[in-house]
XYZ file of C-alpha atoms in Angstrom:
718
model
C 176.794 148.430 61.566
C 177.204 146.423 58.297
C 179.619 148.158 55.712
C 177.033 148.497 53.113
C 174.470 150.111 55.332
C 174.105 154.095 55.103
C 174.006 155.956 58.420
C 171.919 158.991 57.965
C 173.131 160.387 61.382
C 176.681 159.993 60.225
C 176.056 161.754 56.876
C 174.250 164.669 58.722
C 177.409 164.675 61.161
C 179.698 164.782 58.268
C 177.753 167.890 56.966
C 178.311 169.623 60.272
C 181.853 168.890 60.467
C 182.440 170.510 56.965
C 180.278 173.299 57.420
C 182.712 176.104 56.892
C 184.068 174.122 53.939
C 180.451 174.006 52.500
C 179.971 177.645 53.373
C 183.116 178.726 51.609
C 182.377 176.599 48.588
C 178.821 177.983 48.482
C 180.029 181.559 48.688
C 182.565 181.129 46.047
C 179.907 180.089 43.609
C 177.698 182.936 44.701
C 180.409 185.259 44.131
C 181.017 183.608 40.701
C 177.297 184.015 39.782
C 177.207 187.650 40.773
C 180.436 188.326 38.814
C 178.798 186.562 35.798
C 175.608 188.584 36.052
C 177.383 191.866 36.378
C 179.795 190.976 33.535
C 177.745 189.162 30.910
C 176.407 191.512 28.237
C 172.610 191.909 28.603
C 170.215 190.991 25.885
C 167.092 193.053 25.265
C 163.700 191.999 23.818
C 161.600 193.805 21.183
C 158.002 192.702 20.626
C 155.335 193.399 17.915
C 151.880 192.369 17.198
C 150.528 191.348 13.855
C 146.906 190.275 12.743
C 146.058 187.921 10.106
C 142.467 188.436 8.990
C 140.295 186.216 6.706
C 140.208 187.423 3.034
C 137.623 190.064 1.836
C 134.983 188.374 -0.454
C 135.288 191.040 -3.153
C 138.975 190.796 -3.583
C 138.776 187.769 -5.689
C 135.473 186.277 -7.193
C 136.644 182.754 -6.596
C 137.191 183.103 -2.941
C 133.916 181.387 -2.348
C 135.338 178.206 -4.104
C 138.625 178.662 -2.010
C 136.779 178.745 1.356
C 134.767 175.650 0.345
C 138.028 173.961 -0.392
C 139.425 175.080 2.759
C 142.395 176.777 0.905
C 142.853 179.602 3.513
C 146.417 179.436 4.713
C 146.148 178.479 8.407
C 147.909 180.115 11.412
C 150.687 177.412 11.528
C 151.346 178.386 7.892
C 151.695 182.138 8.676
C 154.020 181.087 11.294
C 156.313 179.285 8.932
C 156.174 182.095 6.608
C 157.335 184.331 9.189
C 160.364 182.152 10.050
C 161.052 181.269 6.325
C 164.377 182.180 4.592
C 162.352 184.460 2.304
C 161.202 186.664 4.964
C 164.044 186.504 7.235
C 166.454 186.650 4.222
C 165.087 189.862 3.166
C 165.517 191.240 6.710
C 169.369 190.241 6.702
C 169.690 192.027 3.423
C 167.754 195.064 4.518
C 169.678 195.554 7.787
C 172.762 194.099 6.651
C 172.865 191.548 9.390
C 175.576 189.570 7.541
C 178.123 192.341 8.535
C 179.510 192.176 12.235
C 181.315 194.903 13.513
C 182.366 194.388 16.991
C 184.614 196.919 19.052
C 187.689 195.667 20.843
C 187.102 195.925 24.691
C 189.315 195.444 27.683
C 189.230 191.635 28.512
C 186.341 190.476 30.876
C 185.376 194.013 32.315
C 185.590 196.106 29.191
C 181.911 195.932 28.357
C 180.825 196.516 32.126
C 183.179 199.647 32.458
C 181.455 201.011 29.000
C 178.006 200.260 30.179
C 179.002 202.200 33.553
C 180.270 205.108 31.441
C 183.880 204.810 32.712
C 186.156 207.146 30.640
C 189.025 205.838 28.573
C 192.123 204.949 30.658
C 195.584 205.998 29.528
C 196.803 202.166 29.185
C 193.676 201.084 27.034
C 194.601 202.717 23.725
C 193.398 199.806 21.470
C 190.060 199.577 23.316
C 186.800 201.053 22.116
C 184.858 203.088 24.811
C 181.405 204.584 24.962
C 180.334 206.997 22.273
C 183.145 205.718 19.845
C 181.561 204.138 16.725
C 182.467 202.692 13.128
C 180.064 203.179 10.266
C 180.731 200.913 7.293
C 179.555 201.745 3.928
C 180.375 198.656 2.001
C 182.438 195.481 2.979
C 182.669 192.545 0.416
C 184.808 189.613 0.811
C 185.394 186.564 -1.498
C 184.024 183.263 -0.424
C 187.326 181.797 1.106
C 187.457 184.745 3.386
C 183.893 184.681 4.441
C 183.442 184.216 8.328
C 187.035 185.396 8.885
C 187.938 188.017 11.367
C 189.436 191.293 10.153
C 190.814 194.029 12.452
C 190.423 197.599 11.452
C 192.610 200.056 13.524
C 191.717 203.752 13.537
C 194.464 206.045 12.489
C 194.881 210.013 12.287
C 193.554 212.076 9.694
C 190.966 210.003 8.314
C 193.047 206.791 7.613
C 192.604 203.285 9.076
C 194.723 200.062 8.696
C 193.220 196.701 8.153
C 194.712 193.479 9.447
C 193.949 189.637 9.168
C 194.836 187.251 12.052
C 197.390 189.870 13.163
C 198.913 190.380 9.748
C 198.566 193.856 8.154
C 197.123 193.860 4.753
C 197.050 197.568 3.893
C 195.867 201.114 4.807
C 192.571 202.862 3.404
C 190.927 206.360 3.680
C 187.537 207.004 5.182
C 185.006 207.613 2.648
C 186.932 205.939 -0.365
C 186.590 202.473 -1.688
C 189.739 200.532 -0.803
C 190.721 196.956 -2.008
C 192.777 194.380 -0.018
C 194.467 191.005 -0.939
C 194.394 191.518 -4.653
C 190.717 192.639 -4.900
C 189.547 189.786 -2.547
C 188.431 192.586 -0.051
C 186.545 195.603 -1.069
C 185.898 197.952 1.936
C 184.495 201.558 2.261
C 184.489 203.231 5.639
C 181.807 205.926 5.867
C 182.742 207.505 9.183
C 185.163 206.503 12.178
C 184.269 208.204 15.540
C 187.201 206.673 17.716
C 190.555 207.681 19.053
C 193.498 206.659 17.024
C 194.340 203.167 17.886
C 191.065 201.937 18.587
C 190.361 198.628 16.987
C 187.008 197.144 15.472
C 186.637 193.407 14.471
C 185.022 192.984 11.082
C 183.439 189.772 9.918
C 181.471 189.119 6.770
C 179.173 186.220 7.419
C 177.491 184.122 4.827
C 173.854 185.046 4.176
C 172.684 181.569 5.375
C 174.798 181.853 8.577
C 173.228 185.506 9.360
C 169.472 183.998 8.646
C 170.260 181.079 11.103
C 171.502 183.495 13.727
C 168.415 185.771 13.268
C 166.129 182.697 13.297
C 167.808 181.802 16.722
C 166.934 184.973 18.190
C 163.518 185.461 16.573
C 160.181 183.866 17.721
C 156.691 183.849 16.883
C 153.496 182.598 18.679
C 149.819 183.030 18.429
C 147.607 184.287 20.949
C 144.809 181.808 21.583
C 143.759 179.091 19.083
C 141.843 180.909 16.285
C 142.475 184.588 17.168
C 144.771 185.209 14.077
C 146.969 187.399 16.418
C 150.665 186.949 16.218
C 153.265 187.975 18.857
C 156.541 188.587 17.373
C 159.646 188.615 19.715
C 163.395 189.279 18.840
C 166.262 189.452 21.251
C 169.555 191.354 20.637
C 172.495 193.034 22.806
C 171.444 196.389 20.990
C 167.888 197.480 21.842
C 167.734 200.112 18.928
C 168.767 197.121 16.477
C 166.210 194.738 17.898
C 163.493 197.245 17.122
C 164.668 198.148 13.834
C 165.163 194.343 12.767
C 161.725 193.317 13.887
C 159.894 196.283 12.144
C 161.800 195.123 9.161
C 160.428 191.561 9.524
C 156.921 192.807 10.096
C 156.966 195.289 7.030
C 158.620 192.413 4.682
C 155.957 189.850 5.865
C 153.088 192.449 4.926
C 154.572 193.424 1.728
C 154.941 189.759 0.752
C 151.517 188.986 1.596
C 150.172 191.847 -0.517
C 152.087 190.971 -3.353
C 150.941 187.455 -3.162
C 147.193 188.545 -3.117
C 148.056 190.692 -6.204
C 149.717 187.921 -7.957
C 146.736 185.781 -7.360
C 144.317 188.415 -8.760
C 146.669 188.909 -11.622
C 146.337 185.293 -12.645
C 142.861 185.182 -12.414
C 142.410 188.203 -14.581
C 144.719 186.804 -17.253
C 142.725 183.669 -17.216
C 139.209 185.458 -17.868
C 140.696 187.990 -20.416
C 142.160 184.858 -22.328
C 138.618 183.374 -22.408
C 136.624 186.566 -23.526
C 137.470 186.387 -27.448
C 136.446 182.755 -27.725
C 133.224 183.354 -25.991
C 132.515 186.358 -28.076
C 133.192 184.334 -31.322
C 130.952 181.637 -30.153
C 128.140 184.103 -29.448
C 128.335 185.648 -32.914
C 128.367 182.135 -34.598
C 125.259 181.155 -32.516
C 123.254 184.386 -33.629
C 124.338 183.982 -37.092
C 123.130 180.433 -37.046
C 119.662 181.207 -35.690
C 119.002 184.381 -37.834
C 119.916 182.046 -41.037
C 117.523 179.419 -39.840
C 114.562 181.766 -39.201
C 115.225 183.074 -42.553
C 115.052 179.686 -44.165
C 112.170 178.670 -42.147
C 110.340 181.967 -42.556
C 110.539 183.134 -38.828
C 109.340 180.141 -36.844
C 108.402 180.805 -33.267
C 108.646 178.690 -30.319
C 105.533 177.006 -28.420
C 104.934 177.485 -24.750
C 106.297 174.161 -23.924
C 109.407 174.444 -26.006
C 110.231 177.984 -24.285
C 109.854 176.144 -20.947
C 112.361 173.403 -21.822
C 114.713 176.302 -23.470
C 114.678 178.240 -20.216
C 115.429 175.187 -18.060
C 118.246 174.159 -20.559
C 119.764 177.540 -20.505
C 119.894 177.572 -16.828
C 121.662 174.145 -16.821
C 124.160 175.343 -19.395
C 125.070 178.607 -17.453
C 125.485 176.450 -14.250
C 127.856 173.982 -16.166
C 129.676 176.851 -17.537
C 130.182 178.269 -13.989
C 131.525 174.896 -12.968
C 133.852 175.052 -16.007
C 135.614 178.139 -14.577
C 135.748 176.744 -11.103
C 137.108 173.597 -12.326
C 139.919 175.437 -14.280
C 140.755 177.289 -11.084
C 140.917 174.208 -8.844
C 142.715 172.003 -11.532
C 145.741 174.374 -10.861
C 145.770 173.693 -7.109
C 144.366 170.086 -6.653
C 144.437 166.475 -8.192
C 141.006 164.924 -9.344
C 141.420 162.540 -6.403
C 141.119 165.670 -3.779
C 137.548 165.167 -1.880
C 136.349 168.634 -2.906
C 137.517 168.179 -6.500
C 135.669 165.019 -6.490
C 132.523 166.591 -5.109
C 132.688 169.173 -7.873
C 132.976 166.588 -10.599
C 129.842 164.820 -9.133
C 127.906 167.960 -9.106
C 128.957 168.405 -12.710
C 128.013 165.001 -13.377
C 124.431 165.435 -12.124
C 123.804 168.643 -14.004
C 124.883 166.712 -17.272
C 122.577 163.923 -16.486
C 119.809 166.406 -16.327
C 120.793 168.224 -19.417
C 120.578 164.828 -21.177
C 116.901 164.189 -20.251
C 116.014 167.544 -21.400
C 117.799 166.679 -24.695
C 115.690 163.498 -24.819
C 112.433 165.695 -24.529
C 113.662 167.820 -27.321
C 114.115 164.910 -29.597
C 110.482 164.220 -29.343
C 109.628 167.704 -30.584
C 108.816 168.430 -34.047
C 111.948 168.917 -36.304
C 111.631 172.490 -36.636
C 110.953 173.116 -33.198
C 113.883 171.153 -32.156
C 116.440 173.146 -34.610
C 115.071 176.656 -33.389
C 115.198 175.572 -29.700
C 119.026 174.463 -30.150
C 119.958 177.649 -32.083
C 118.055 180.065 -29.602
C 119.578 178.085 -26.743
C 123.209 178.345 -28.112
C 122.491 182.221 -28.424
C 120.938 182.730 -24.900
C 123.711 180.361 -23.436
C 126.561 182.461 -25.202
C 125.066 185.792 -23.996
C 124.873 184.786 -20.688
C 128.265 183.344 -20.524
C 129.470 186.391 -22.185
C 128.025 188.804 -19.711
C 129.292 186.876 -16.918
C 132.641 186.910 -18.083
C 132.578 190.775 -18.674
C 131.332 191.166 -15.165
C 133.917 188.967 -13.663
C 136.918 190.750 -15.681
C 135.414 194.088 -14.190
C 135.303 192.624 -10.782
C 138.865 191.303 -11.077
C 140.294 194.528 -12.308
C 138.665 196.222 -9.246
C 140.041 193.523 -7.027
C 143.517 193.922 -8.374
C 143.591 197.594 -7.997
C 142.319 197.466 -4.533
C 144.491 194.649 -3.274
C 145.396 195.359 0.503
C 146.295 191.666 1.737
C 144.846 190.168 4.648
C 147.630 191.107 7.284
C 148.021 194.199 9.233
C 150.436 195.537 11.910
C 148.809 196.116 15.130
C 151.599 197.068 17.393
C 154.970 198.135 15.858
C 158.397 196.883 17.467
C 158.978 198.334 21.008
C 161.950 197.299 23.274
C 161.178 196.513 26.740
C 163.122 198.698 29.131
C 164.674 195.961 31.205
C 167.023 193.238 29.678
C 165.695 189.740 29.389
C 169.100 188.037 29.692
C 170.984 187.515 31.865
C 168.404 187.101 34.677
C 170.771 188.219 37.520
C 168.597 186.994 40.612
C 167.908 183.720 39.023
C 171.712 183.290 38.062
C 172.820 184.252 41.518
C 170.300 181.956 43.231
C 171.187 178.928 40.868
C 175.074 179.549 41.104
C 174.487 179.492 44.861
C 172.357 176.396 45.081
C 174.781 174.593 42.678
C 177.703 175.381 44.986
C 175.785 174.123 47.952
C 174.719 170.972 46.119
C 178.385 170.407 44.968
C 179.824 170.997 48.256
C 177.290 168.735 50.111
C 177.788 166.162 47.366
C 181.525 166.242 47.692
C 181.493 166.074 51.531
C 178.877 163.067 51.275
C 180.691 161.201 48.849
C 184.034 161.646 50.568
C 182.353 160.413 53.752
C 180.617 157.338 51.969
C 184.001 156.344 50.300
C 186.123 156.756 53.538
C 185.720 153.784 55.646
C 188.367 154.666 58.309
C 187.411 153.535 61.713
C 185.888 156.238 63.988
C 185.422 154.527 67.266
C 186.846 152.082 69.549
C 184.047 149.896 68.930
C 184.968 149.381 65.283
C 188.318 148.600 66.114
C 187.225 145.899 68.651
C 184.721 144.503 65.975
C 187.844 144.048 63.711
C 189.326 141.726 66.421
C 191.650 144.064 68.455
C 191.052 145.322 71.866
C 191.559 148.987 72.260
C 194.194 149.916 74.903
C 193.859 153.665 74.504
C 192.161 156.316 72.279
C 194.588 159.403 72.031
C 192.918 162.627 70.914
C 194.341 164.780 68.230
C 196.662 167.256 69.731
C 196.580 170.741 68.250
C 199.824 171.507 70.292
C 201.660 168.533 68.630
C 200.863 170.140 65.363
C 202.221 173.476 66.436
C 205.390 171.709 68.048
C 206.266 169.931 64.750
C 205.913 173.132 62.650
C 208.069 174.990 65.109
C 210.670 172.134 65.302
C 210.824 171.920 61.473
C 210.983 175.771 60.978
C 213.990 176.072 63.243
C 215.560 173.057 61.785
C 215.545 174.503 58.378
C 216.733 177.916 59.687
C 219.421 176.679 62.069
C 220.348 173.413 60.356
C 219.696 171.572 63.536
C 216.896 171.293 66.179
C 216.962 173.944 69.031
C 213.903 172.628 70.497
C 212.761 169.409 71.982
C 209.979 167.645 69.721
C 208.576 165.501 72.585
C 204.982 166.927 73.476
C 205.225 164.965 76.826
C 207.912 167.305 77.927
C 206.773 170.590 76.280
C 202.905 170.297 77.160
C 202.690 167.454 79.841
C 199.029 168.547 80.330
C 197.787 168.020 76.787
C 194.827 165.633 76.492
C 196.807 163.259 74.169
C 199.570 163.001 76.930
C 196.910 162.076 79.584
C 195.661 159.347 77.302
C 199.152 158.024 76.975
C 199.317 157.928 80.904
C 196.291 155.914 80.687
C 198.090 153.526 78.182
C 201.081 153.369 80.578
C 198.884 151.879 83.093
C 197.220 149.444 80.986
C 200.601 148.264 79.771
C 202.164 147.772 83.121
C 199.380 145.089 83.530
C 199.374 143.627 80.027
C 203.190 143.196 80.215
C 203.205 141.259 83.376
C 202.368 138.234 81.304
C 204.899 138.574 78.777
C 208.091 137.022 78.628
C 210.158 140.129 78.335
C 210.101 143.960 78.942
C 210.219 144.835 75.048
C 207.042 146.482 73.591
C 206.800 146.688 69.787
C 204.572 149.585 68.265
C 203.749 149.125 64.705
C 200.816 150.115 62.402
C 199.237 148.975 58.991
C 200.147 152.063 56.863
C 202.475 155.017 56.996
C 201.346 158.604 58.114
C 199.357 157.353 61.209
C 201.135 158.892 64.182
C 203.000 155.910 65.088
C 206.195 157.620 65.982
C 204.381 160.188 67.794
C 202.808 157.472 70.026
C 206.087 155.683 70.562
C 208.187 158.765 71.698
C 205.582 160.132 73.901
C 204.895 156.847 75.529
C 208.584 156.462 76.114
C 208.745 159.782 77.786
C 205.583 159.224 79.789
C 207.198 155.989 81.089
C 210.424 157.684 81.781
C 208.544 160.490 83.837
C 207.167 157.705 85.928
C 210.456 156.348 87.052
C 211.075 153.564 84.486
C 214.387 153.479 82.653
C 213.018 153.474 79.131
C 215.045 152.864 75.822
C 213.352 154.124 72.619
C 214.643 152.265 69.411
C 213.717 153.218 66.063
C 213.758 150.148 63.966
C 212.489 151.816 60.852
C 215.857 152.055 59.070
C 214.579 153.188 55.969
C 212.571 156.179 56.719
C 212.751 156.666 60.565
C 212.884 160.193 61.998
C 212.531 159.810 65.728
C 216.136 161.544 65.907
C 214.404 164.747 64.966
C 212.273 164.632 68.125
C 215.227 164.283 70.255
C 217.491 166.881 68.566
C 219.837 164.534 67.114
C 221.005 162.863 63.958
C 220.355 159.899 62.185
C 223.993 158.416 61.771
C 225.538 156.205 64.170
C 222.347 154.199 64.892
C 220.578 150.819 64.737
C 221.811 149.992 61.291
C 225.483 150.935 62.125
C 225.447 148.709 65.162
C 223.824 145.711 63.389
C 226.422 146.176 60.433
C 229.300 146.237 62.833
C 230.146 149.881 62.269
C 229.589 151.084 65.580
C 229.461 149.757 69.336
C 226.538 149.633 71.850
C 227.863 152.869 73.812
C 228.049 154.816 70.608
C 224.336 154.326 69.523
C 222.712 154.458 72.901
C 222.132 158.320 73.203
C 220.596 160.219 76.155
C 217.521 161.914 75.139
C 217.677 164.993 77.516
C 215.009 163.633 79.610
C 215.617 161.633 82.670
C 215.458 158.149 82.482
C 214.993 157.846 78.647
C 217.547 156.892 76.237
C 217.135 156.230 72.333
C 218.844 154.718 69.576
C 218.277 156.361 65.952
C 217.923 154.418 62.898
C 221.421 154.853 61.523
C 222.574 155.192 58.063
C 220.287 154.007 55.730
C 221.162 150.372 54.805
C 220.495 148.457 51.362
C 219.249 145.289 53.322
C 217.384 146.414 56.469
C 215.318 143.259 56.700
C 218.515 140.903 56.514
C 220.067 142.973 59.425
C 216.940 142.508 61.457
C 217.224 138.549 60.926
C 221.001 138.768 62.200
C 221.857 137.417 65.403
C 223.193 140.697 66.597
C 219.775 142.036 66.477
C 218.892 139.580 69.094
C 221.842 140.199 71.092
C 221.121 144.018 71.097
C 217.615 143.611 72.334
C 218.619 141.166 75.159
C 221.347 143.550 76.219
C 218.772 146.429 76.177
C 216.330 144.558 78.285
C 218.998 143.713 80.861
C 220.019 147.348 81.187
C 216.413 149.061 80.883
C 213.295 148.708 82.359
C 211.377 148.961 79.111
C 212.273 148.637 75.839
C 210.059 150.305 73.047
C 210.793 149.609 69.325
C 209.101 151.778 66.860
C 208.787 149.610 63.524
C 207.725 150.292 59.744
C 204.332 149.823 58.636
C 203.083 146.115 58.432
C 201.648 146.208 55.194
C 204.437 147.938 53.515
C 207.485 145.842 54.557
C 208.198 142.713 56.671
C 210.300 144.526 59.144
C 207.626 144.425 61.814
C 207.037 140.853 61.772
C 210.845 140.208 62.246
C 210.955 142.519 65.072
C 207.676 141.316 66.542
C 209.243 137.675 67.246
C 211.759 139.387 69.755
C 209.274 141.480 71.536
C 206.638 139.791 74.182
C 204.173 142.620 73.568
C 203.085 144.168 70.385
C 200.501 146.928 69.684
C 199.078 148.284 66.624
C 198.533 152.057 66.182
C 195.336 152.818 64.205
C 194.498 156.503 63.023
C 191.059 157.977 63.390
C 189.168 158.171 59.955
C 192.132 156.718 58.103
C 192.696 153.075 58.490
C 189.594 150.814 57.576
C 188.551 147.942 59.515
C 189.554 145.721 56.854
C 192.984 147.038 56.710
C 193.513 146.175 60.218
C 192.370 142.731 60.015
C 194.850 142.266 57.071
C 197.767 143.812 59.088
C 197.041 141.644 62.273
C 196.657 138.410 60.121
C 199.987 139.145 58.300
C 201.592 139.455 61.862
C 199.879 136.264 63.090
C 201.031 134.361 59.897
C 204.743 135.313 60.999
C 203.969 134.145 64.675
C 203.406 137.576 66.117
C 200.276 138.019 68.421
C 199.093 141.691 68.273
C 198.230 142.450 71.986
C 195.694 145.327 71.254
C 195.478 148.632 69.108
C 195.745 152.280 70.053
C 193.205 154.580 68.373
C 195.244 157.899 67.549
C 194.229 161.247 66.625
C 190.520 160.990 67.773
C 188.566 164.245 66.995
C 185.408 165.266 68.230
C 183.344 165.226 65.205
C 179.607 165.446 64.657
C 179.961 162.558 62.245
C 180.749 160.305 65.132
C 178.515 161.862 67.523
C 175.377 161.638 65.458
C 176.500 158.376 63.516
C 177.682 156.231 66.129
C 176.594 158.016 69.562
C 180.059 157.444 71.153
C 181.462 159.502 73.533
C 184.938 161.066 72.652
C 187.393 161.492 75.391
C 188.012 164.975 76.556
C 189.795 166.217 79.513
C 189.336 169.758 80.714
């Protein structure tokens, strides 16, 4: 399979292999979700219903004009008014929402215990519990202290103390005004119902901050498209406060609507009353002029034609006068370019043109008839205007007195019985899903990023034949822990660390017996009886394979010498209950002789050489002729010499040792060493003239990832 391909079967197997890890993480997130759902402070929702009606026709005589102009405020405008700072600001002032009084609770679980009705524990003297309250009559702070948290501590005998950021700033008495910080803080506590030592946090927020907070918790929406029904919602941790504040918003909205209607009626009435004296004076002047002319001309009467023209002219003037009133009202709201204003001007222009045509007909009448007609027209027109004005004034007075607005509250604020936040089932489900997805994601990402070989075929594709697949041994893990524990406790080993001796029937030892057989035939072609066991990186079980292979070969009747050539960090001596001193490095540096460094392992036919004292120049020692002489003598006196070396990619020691060994094997750890790493290690040895005979796949596990991904049969012995 190419490196860049994704094996879905392998990914599925990874999930099966890590099922308990996934279940654990998912359960942990579910527990966290349950804990949050229980500990989070619940929020309650209050709702109300408001209706916005169309304005009644008699509330204002100019309503017909406004309807024509489309001036009725839209529902969107009403929504904006409800969320405006004008309405919400008055609600903040009315309910004192700029004052925050929070009781001090036990950390994390305090609110939950109070909701459950748990009584005050003896160790929680500073906490506030159910039924304990603080009533603030007045709390004023200067601007620099706005938003700062003050701590009020209840005392005995009606006294209390006030502190700011842990520093006491004075004491006060319940029911009296007290000043602190040279008058920057004024506080009057109306009542304290709490045990001495109980603490409360006081914060005076700015009015704008309180409005913004209220707006974030307040929502308004319309039912349908043109119903005029508005749903008002408000969430709060205290249900009684939610209902109280929402009622305040509804009442303020209703009040401002009535005030607005009354203000419009007042403006219209003032305008009409201001016009009355002028119209009355014009009527008197017109009557005087007509009477004077009749007297002068000896009571001239109008002909039938002239009377018809007069009647038509008076009607036109009345219509023009009505448009004058309308134009005066419109001009305060719109510019002349507005379409409706422009239409009114066009209608006015038509009436003016018709009046000019009548005036032309009047000019063809006799002079006496013209003068009488004009004076009679002025009188009748002014009488019509004056009567109309008086009627409108009376209507406006009635409208002002009977203004009720076009808003009414259908449903007062009611708090729903169940909290809206937190949504406990949803939180638990989401937390569980998040834990599951996160754990699955981590497993899959690790599986995609980890490219360690998982089968003999992958090793062979890297160019190395596999001589053995050694299963992971649980017994070896237990043995290492037992040896380490007793060594730390007693200062030395009291148990052998060789698995081949302690558990000869273990599956990993059976695999090494198979390796022994393979090596017997492989080393027939070699020029000597020396075997180097190395690996690309540390921590792959190379020393385990070397020591137990040596023990297995010794148990088969061969005389075996195990050499720890890792003079830096070799630890084979631990497995044989010995120390590191007087070993290979001491022999090569001339500090010890052959007889001193070759030790008996306690296993028949098996001897070993420890690493010796850690030298400053291990590579130079391996290049010494003494090392060659040592290996030649070992080959003469033993049937098999196994040399355990440091990792190939870490240091050059393996390349130096490999030149003196006829057979070299590389240990590869299951799911740890990538195939690319094997190729690089083998190429580095080949560059130094060392040919790697094959590989040993160590610590193979029976995992679903390999079973589903590659279909390989993992070795198992029962």
